[in-house]
mmCIF file of C-alpha atoms in Angstrom:
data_model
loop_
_atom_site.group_PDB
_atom_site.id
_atom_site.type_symbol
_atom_site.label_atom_id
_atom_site.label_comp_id
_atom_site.label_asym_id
_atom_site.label_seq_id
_atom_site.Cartn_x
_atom_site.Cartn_y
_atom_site.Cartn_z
ATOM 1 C CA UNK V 16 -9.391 8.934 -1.709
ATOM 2 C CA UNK V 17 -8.108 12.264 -2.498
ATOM 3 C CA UNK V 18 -7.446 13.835 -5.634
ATOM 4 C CA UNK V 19 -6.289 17.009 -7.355
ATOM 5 C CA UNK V 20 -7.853 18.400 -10.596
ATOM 6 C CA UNK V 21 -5.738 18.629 -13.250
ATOM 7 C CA UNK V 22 -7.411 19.503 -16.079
ATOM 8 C CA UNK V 23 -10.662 19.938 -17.468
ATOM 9 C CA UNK V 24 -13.376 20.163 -15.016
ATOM 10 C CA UNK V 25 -14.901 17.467 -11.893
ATOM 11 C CA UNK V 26 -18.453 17.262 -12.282
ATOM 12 C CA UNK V 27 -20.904 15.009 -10.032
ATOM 13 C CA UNK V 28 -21.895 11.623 -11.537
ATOM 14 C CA UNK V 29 -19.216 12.100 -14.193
ATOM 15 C CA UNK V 30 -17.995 8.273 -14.988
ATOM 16 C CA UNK V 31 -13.931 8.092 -15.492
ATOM 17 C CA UNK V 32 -11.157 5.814 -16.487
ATOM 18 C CA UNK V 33 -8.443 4.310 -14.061
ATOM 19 C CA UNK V 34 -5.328 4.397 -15.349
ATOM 20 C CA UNK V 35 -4.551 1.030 -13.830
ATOM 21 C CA UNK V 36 -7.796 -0.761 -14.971
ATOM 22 C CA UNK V 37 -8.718 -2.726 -17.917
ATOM 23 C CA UNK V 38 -9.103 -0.445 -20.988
ATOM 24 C CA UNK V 39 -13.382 0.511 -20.619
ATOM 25 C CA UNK V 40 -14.030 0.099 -17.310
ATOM 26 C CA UNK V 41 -15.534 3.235 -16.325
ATOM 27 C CA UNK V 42 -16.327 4.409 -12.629
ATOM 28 C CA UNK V 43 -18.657 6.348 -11.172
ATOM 29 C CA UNK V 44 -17.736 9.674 -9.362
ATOM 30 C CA UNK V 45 -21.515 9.467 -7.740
ATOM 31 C CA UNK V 46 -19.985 12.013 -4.381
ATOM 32 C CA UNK V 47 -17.296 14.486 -3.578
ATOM 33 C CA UNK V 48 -16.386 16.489 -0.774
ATOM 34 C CA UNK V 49 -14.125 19.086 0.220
ATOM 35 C CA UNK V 50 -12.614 19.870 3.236
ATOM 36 C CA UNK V 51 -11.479 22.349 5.694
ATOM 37 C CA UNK V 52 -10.354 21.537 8.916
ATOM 38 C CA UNK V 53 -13.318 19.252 10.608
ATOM 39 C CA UNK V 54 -15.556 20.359 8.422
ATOM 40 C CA UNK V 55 -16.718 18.929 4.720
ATOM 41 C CA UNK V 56 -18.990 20.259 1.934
ATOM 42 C CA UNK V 57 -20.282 18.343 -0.881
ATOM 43 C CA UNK V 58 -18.842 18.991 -4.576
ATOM 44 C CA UNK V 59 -20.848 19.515 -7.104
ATOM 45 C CA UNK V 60 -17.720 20.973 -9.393
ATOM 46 C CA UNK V 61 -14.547 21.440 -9.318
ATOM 47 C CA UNK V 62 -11.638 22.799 -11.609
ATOM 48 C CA UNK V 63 -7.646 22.690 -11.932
ATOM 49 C CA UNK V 64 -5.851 22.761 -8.650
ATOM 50 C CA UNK V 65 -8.802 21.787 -6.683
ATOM 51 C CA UNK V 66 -8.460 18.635 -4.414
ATOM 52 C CA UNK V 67 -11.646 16.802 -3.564
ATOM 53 C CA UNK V 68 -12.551 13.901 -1.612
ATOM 54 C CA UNK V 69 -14.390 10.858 -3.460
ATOM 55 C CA UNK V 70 -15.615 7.436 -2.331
ATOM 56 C CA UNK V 71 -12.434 5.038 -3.165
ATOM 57 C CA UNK V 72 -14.216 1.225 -4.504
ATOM 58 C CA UNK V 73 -10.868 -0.410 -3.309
ATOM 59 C CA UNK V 74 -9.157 0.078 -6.710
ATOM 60 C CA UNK V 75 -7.468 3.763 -6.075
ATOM 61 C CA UNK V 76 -3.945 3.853 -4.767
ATOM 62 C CA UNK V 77 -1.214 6.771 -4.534
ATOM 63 C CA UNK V 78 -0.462 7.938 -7.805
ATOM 64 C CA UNK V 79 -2.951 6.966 -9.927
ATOM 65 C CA UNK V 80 -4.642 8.619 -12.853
ATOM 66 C CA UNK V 81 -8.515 8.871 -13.445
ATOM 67 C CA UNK V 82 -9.457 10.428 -16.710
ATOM 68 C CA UNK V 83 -12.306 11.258 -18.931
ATOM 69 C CA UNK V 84 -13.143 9.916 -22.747
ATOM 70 C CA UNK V 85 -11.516 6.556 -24.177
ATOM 71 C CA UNK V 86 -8.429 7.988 -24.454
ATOM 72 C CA UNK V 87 -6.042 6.382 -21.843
ATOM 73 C CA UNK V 88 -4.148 9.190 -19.853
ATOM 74 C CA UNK V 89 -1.336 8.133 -17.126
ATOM 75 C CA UNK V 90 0.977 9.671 -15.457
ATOM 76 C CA UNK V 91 3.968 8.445 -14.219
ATOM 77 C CA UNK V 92 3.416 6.331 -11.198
ATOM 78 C CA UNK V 93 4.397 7.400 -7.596
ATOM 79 C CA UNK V 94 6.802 4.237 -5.891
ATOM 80 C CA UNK V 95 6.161 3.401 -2.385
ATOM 81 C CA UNK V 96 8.572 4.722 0.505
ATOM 82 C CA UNK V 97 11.428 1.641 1.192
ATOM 83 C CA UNK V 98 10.466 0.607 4.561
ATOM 84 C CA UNK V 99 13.486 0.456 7.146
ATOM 85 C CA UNK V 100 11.547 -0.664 10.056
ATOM 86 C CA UNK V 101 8.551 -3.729 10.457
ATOM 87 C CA UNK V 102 6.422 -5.066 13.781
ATOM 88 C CA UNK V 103 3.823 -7.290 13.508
ATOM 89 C CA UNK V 104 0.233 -5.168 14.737
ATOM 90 C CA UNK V 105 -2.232 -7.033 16.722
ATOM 91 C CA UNK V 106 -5.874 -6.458 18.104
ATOM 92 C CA UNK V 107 -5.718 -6.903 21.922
ATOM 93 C CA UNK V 108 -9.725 -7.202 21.808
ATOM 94 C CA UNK V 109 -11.538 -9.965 19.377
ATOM 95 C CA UNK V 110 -14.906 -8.053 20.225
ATOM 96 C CA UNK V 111 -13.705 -5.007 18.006
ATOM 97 C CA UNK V 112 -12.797 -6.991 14.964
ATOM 98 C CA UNK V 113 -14.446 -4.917 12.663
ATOM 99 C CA UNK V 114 -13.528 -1.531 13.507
ATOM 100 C CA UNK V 115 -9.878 -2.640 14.126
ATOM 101 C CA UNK V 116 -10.097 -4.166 10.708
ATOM 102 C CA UNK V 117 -11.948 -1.041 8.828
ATOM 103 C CA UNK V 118 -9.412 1.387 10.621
ATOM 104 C CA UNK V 119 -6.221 -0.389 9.723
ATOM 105 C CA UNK V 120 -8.177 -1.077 5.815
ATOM 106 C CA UNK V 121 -8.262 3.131 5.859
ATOM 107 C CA UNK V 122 -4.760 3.618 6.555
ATOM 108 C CA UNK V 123 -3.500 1.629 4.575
ATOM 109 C CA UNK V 124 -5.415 3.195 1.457
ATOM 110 C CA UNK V 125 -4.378 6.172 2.487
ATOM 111 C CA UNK V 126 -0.185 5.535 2.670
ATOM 112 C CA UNK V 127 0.364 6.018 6.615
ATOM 113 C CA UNK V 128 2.004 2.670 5.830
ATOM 114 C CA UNK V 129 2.798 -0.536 3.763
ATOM 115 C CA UNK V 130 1.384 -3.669 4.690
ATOM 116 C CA UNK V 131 3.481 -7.002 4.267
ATOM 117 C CA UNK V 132 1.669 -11.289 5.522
ATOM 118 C CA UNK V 133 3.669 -13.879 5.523
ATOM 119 C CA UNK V 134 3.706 -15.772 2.171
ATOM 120 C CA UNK V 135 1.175 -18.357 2.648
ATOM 121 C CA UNK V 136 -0.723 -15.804 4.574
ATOM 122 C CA UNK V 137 -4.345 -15.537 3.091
ATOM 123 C CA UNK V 138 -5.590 -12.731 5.333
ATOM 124 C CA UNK V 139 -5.751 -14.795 8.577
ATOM 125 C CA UNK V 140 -2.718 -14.088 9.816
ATOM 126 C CA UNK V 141 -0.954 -11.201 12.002
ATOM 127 C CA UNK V 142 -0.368 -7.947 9.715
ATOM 128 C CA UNK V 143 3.332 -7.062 9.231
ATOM 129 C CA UNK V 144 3.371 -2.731 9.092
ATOM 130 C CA UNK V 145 6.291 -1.289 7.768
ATOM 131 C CA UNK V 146 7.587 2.184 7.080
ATOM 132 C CA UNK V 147 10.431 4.381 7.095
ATOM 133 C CA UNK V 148 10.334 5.845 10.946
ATOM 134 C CA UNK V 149 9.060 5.277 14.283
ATOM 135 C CA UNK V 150 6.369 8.056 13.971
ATOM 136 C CA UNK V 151 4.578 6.321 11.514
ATOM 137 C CA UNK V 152 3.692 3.437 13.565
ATOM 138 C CA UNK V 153 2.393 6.036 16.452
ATOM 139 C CA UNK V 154 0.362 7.895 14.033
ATOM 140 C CA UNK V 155 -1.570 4.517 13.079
ATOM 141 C CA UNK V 156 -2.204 3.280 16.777
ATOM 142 C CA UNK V 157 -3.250 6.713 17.584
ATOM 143 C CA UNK V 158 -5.282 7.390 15.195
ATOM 144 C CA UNK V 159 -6.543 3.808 15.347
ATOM 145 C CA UNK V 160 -7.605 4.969 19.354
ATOM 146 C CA UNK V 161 -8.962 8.224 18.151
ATOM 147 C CA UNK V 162 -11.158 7.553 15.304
ATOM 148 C CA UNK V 163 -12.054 4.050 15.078
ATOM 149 C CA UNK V 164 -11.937 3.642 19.545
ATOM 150 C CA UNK V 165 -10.080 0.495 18.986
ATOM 151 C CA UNK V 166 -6.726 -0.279 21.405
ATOM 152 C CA UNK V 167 -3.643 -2.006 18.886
ATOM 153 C CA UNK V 168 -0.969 -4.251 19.757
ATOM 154 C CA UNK V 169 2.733 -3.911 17.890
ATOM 155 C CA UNK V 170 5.832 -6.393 17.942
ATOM 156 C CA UNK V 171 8.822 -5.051 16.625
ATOM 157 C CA UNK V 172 10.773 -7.362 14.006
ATOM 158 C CA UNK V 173 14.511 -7.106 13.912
ATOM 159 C CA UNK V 174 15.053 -6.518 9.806
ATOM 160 C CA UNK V 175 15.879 -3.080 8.734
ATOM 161 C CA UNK V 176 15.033 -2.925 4.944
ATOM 162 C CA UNK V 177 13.028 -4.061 2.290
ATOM 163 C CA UNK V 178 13.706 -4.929 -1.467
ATOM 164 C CA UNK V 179 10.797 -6.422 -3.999
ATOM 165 C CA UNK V 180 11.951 -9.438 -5.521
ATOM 166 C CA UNK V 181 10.358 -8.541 -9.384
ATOM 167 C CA UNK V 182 11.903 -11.939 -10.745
ATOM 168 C CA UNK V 183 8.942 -13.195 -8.879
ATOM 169 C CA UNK V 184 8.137 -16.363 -6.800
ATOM 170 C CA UNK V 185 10.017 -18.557 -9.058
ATOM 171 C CA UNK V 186 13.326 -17.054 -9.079
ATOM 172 C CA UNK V 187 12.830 -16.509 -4.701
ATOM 173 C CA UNK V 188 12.049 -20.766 -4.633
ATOM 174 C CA UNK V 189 15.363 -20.870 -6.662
ATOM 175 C CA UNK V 190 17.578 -18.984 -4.074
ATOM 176 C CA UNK V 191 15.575 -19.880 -1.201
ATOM 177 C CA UNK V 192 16.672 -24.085 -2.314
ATOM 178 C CA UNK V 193 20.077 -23.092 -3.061
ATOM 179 C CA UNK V 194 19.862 -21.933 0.657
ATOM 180 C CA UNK V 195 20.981 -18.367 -0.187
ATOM 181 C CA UNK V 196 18.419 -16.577 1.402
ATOM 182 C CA UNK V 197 18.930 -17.751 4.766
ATOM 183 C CA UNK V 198 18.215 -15.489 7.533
ATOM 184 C CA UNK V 199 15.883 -13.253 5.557
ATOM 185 C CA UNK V 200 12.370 -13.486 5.726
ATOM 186 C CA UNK V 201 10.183 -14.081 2.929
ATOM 187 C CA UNK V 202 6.823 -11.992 3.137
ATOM 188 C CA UNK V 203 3.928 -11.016 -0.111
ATOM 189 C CA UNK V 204 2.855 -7.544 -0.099
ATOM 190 C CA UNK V 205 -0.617 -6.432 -0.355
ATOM 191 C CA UNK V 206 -0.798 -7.782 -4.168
ATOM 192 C CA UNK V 207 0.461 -10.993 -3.340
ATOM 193 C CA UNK V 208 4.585 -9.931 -4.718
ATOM 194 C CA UNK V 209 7.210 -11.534 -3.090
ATOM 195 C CA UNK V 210 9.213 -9.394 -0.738
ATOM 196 C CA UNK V 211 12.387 -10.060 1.206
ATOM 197 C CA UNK V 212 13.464 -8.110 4.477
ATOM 198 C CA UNK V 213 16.438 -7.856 6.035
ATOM 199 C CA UNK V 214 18.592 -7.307 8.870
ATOM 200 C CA UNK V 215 21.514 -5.192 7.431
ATOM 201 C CA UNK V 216 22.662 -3.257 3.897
ATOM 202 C CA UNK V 217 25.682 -6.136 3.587
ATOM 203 C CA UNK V 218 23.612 -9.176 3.189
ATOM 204 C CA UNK V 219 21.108 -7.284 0.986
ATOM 205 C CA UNK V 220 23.580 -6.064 -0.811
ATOM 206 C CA UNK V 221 25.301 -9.805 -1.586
ATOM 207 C CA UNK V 222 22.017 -11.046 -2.275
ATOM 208 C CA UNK V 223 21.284 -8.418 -5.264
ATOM 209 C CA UNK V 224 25.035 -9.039 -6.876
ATOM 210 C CA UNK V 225 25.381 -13.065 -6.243
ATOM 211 C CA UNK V 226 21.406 -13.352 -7.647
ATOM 212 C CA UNK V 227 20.567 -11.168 -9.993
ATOM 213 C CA UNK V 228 17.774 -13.159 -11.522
ATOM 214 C CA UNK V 229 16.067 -12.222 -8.339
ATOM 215 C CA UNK V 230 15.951 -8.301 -9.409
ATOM 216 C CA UNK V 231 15.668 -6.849 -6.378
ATOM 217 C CA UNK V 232 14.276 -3.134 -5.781
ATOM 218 C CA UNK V 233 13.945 -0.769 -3.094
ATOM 219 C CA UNK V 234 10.604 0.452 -4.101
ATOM 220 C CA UNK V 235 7.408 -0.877 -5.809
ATOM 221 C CA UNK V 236 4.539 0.698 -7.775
ATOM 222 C CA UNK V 237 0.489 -0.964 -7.455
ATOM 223 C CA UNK V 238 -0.111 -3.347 -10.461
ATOM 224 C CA UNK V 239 -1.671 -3.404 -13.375
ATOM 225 C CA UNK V 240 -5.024 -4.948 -13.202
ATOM 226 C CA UNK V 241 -5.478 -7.438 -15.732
#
């Protein structure tokens, strides 16, 4: 994960809050790195404006906050891009499981793109990408090739937007029984929230006036941890 220094000073082995964790739990910045170009340099310090390179334990996501003393600090969180076009990605070859899975894992920390299963979906299924253009999806099967030597499979899926249903699973059982969410497909994100896609601006549109309860959004931010 990268970060920039806002204040105060990065020191190695410093332990910090996450603005998104339980108030307490402290993490340790044990490495850093900068870089430039190919190459990278470990960190011993670094001050305001500086952005480093540190070890990410699978908690960090865009936007977050990590902060020194017992003091909570957050700022305002950065919403995810509202994805206009989906394929399913597959691995061609089961003998590269791991670095297919550790190279689309890396991407996805990083933002190249969202990443949507199918609601039941416990991990075993075929990963749904989405993002907002074409380019996106090139960038992660090439880099996918390039860094991690692993060939990628996509499917394009014909829905064209996104929207986060924030009433939660309940209110989407509601509308999906009162049949008004037919021909929309109901997916999770990565945190398990219930997310509907579909095929054209009108029928989202109806969706978010006839069923408000649903409270459907564009965008979404990561969770709180509890």
């Amino acid at each position: 994960a990268y970060i920039r220094i806002v204040s105060g000073a990065f020191q190695k082995g410093m332990k910090v809050g996450h603005s998104r964790s339980k108030p307490g739990k402290k993490f340790n910045l044990a490495q850093a790195q900068t870089l430039f170009g190919s190459d990278r340099e470990s960190v011993e310090v670094a001050y305001p404006g500086d952005v480093i390179g540190i070890n990410n334990p699978g908690d960090f996501a865009i936007g977050d906050t990590l902060y020194t003393g017992n003091q909570k600090v957050a700022f305002p969180g950065i919403p995810s891009f509202s994805p206009e076009i989906f394929a399913y990605i597959r691995n061609p070859n089961p003998s590269s499981y791991k670095s297919f899975t550790k190279g689309i894992d890396q991407l996805l920390a990083e933002g190249a793109v969202q990443a949507l299963r199918q609601r039941n979906d416990d991990g075993g299924g075929p990963l749904i990408l989405a993002a907002v253009g074409q380019l996106q999806f090139e960038v992660v099967q090439a880099r996918l090739k390039g860094e991690y030597k692993v060939d990628s499979d996509l499917e394009p899926i014909g829905y064209t937007l996104a929207r986060w249903a924030e009433g939660g699973w309940d209110a989407v059982d509601k509308a999906d029984a009162d049949g008004k969410l037919f021909g929309i497909m109901i997916v999770q994100d990565r945190w398990g929230r219930p997310v509907l896609l579909f095929r054209n601006d009108w029928k989202a549109a109806g969706v978010a006036e006839e069923e408000k309860y649903l409270q459907l959004k564009p965008w979404s931010k990561p969770p709180m941890f509890e």
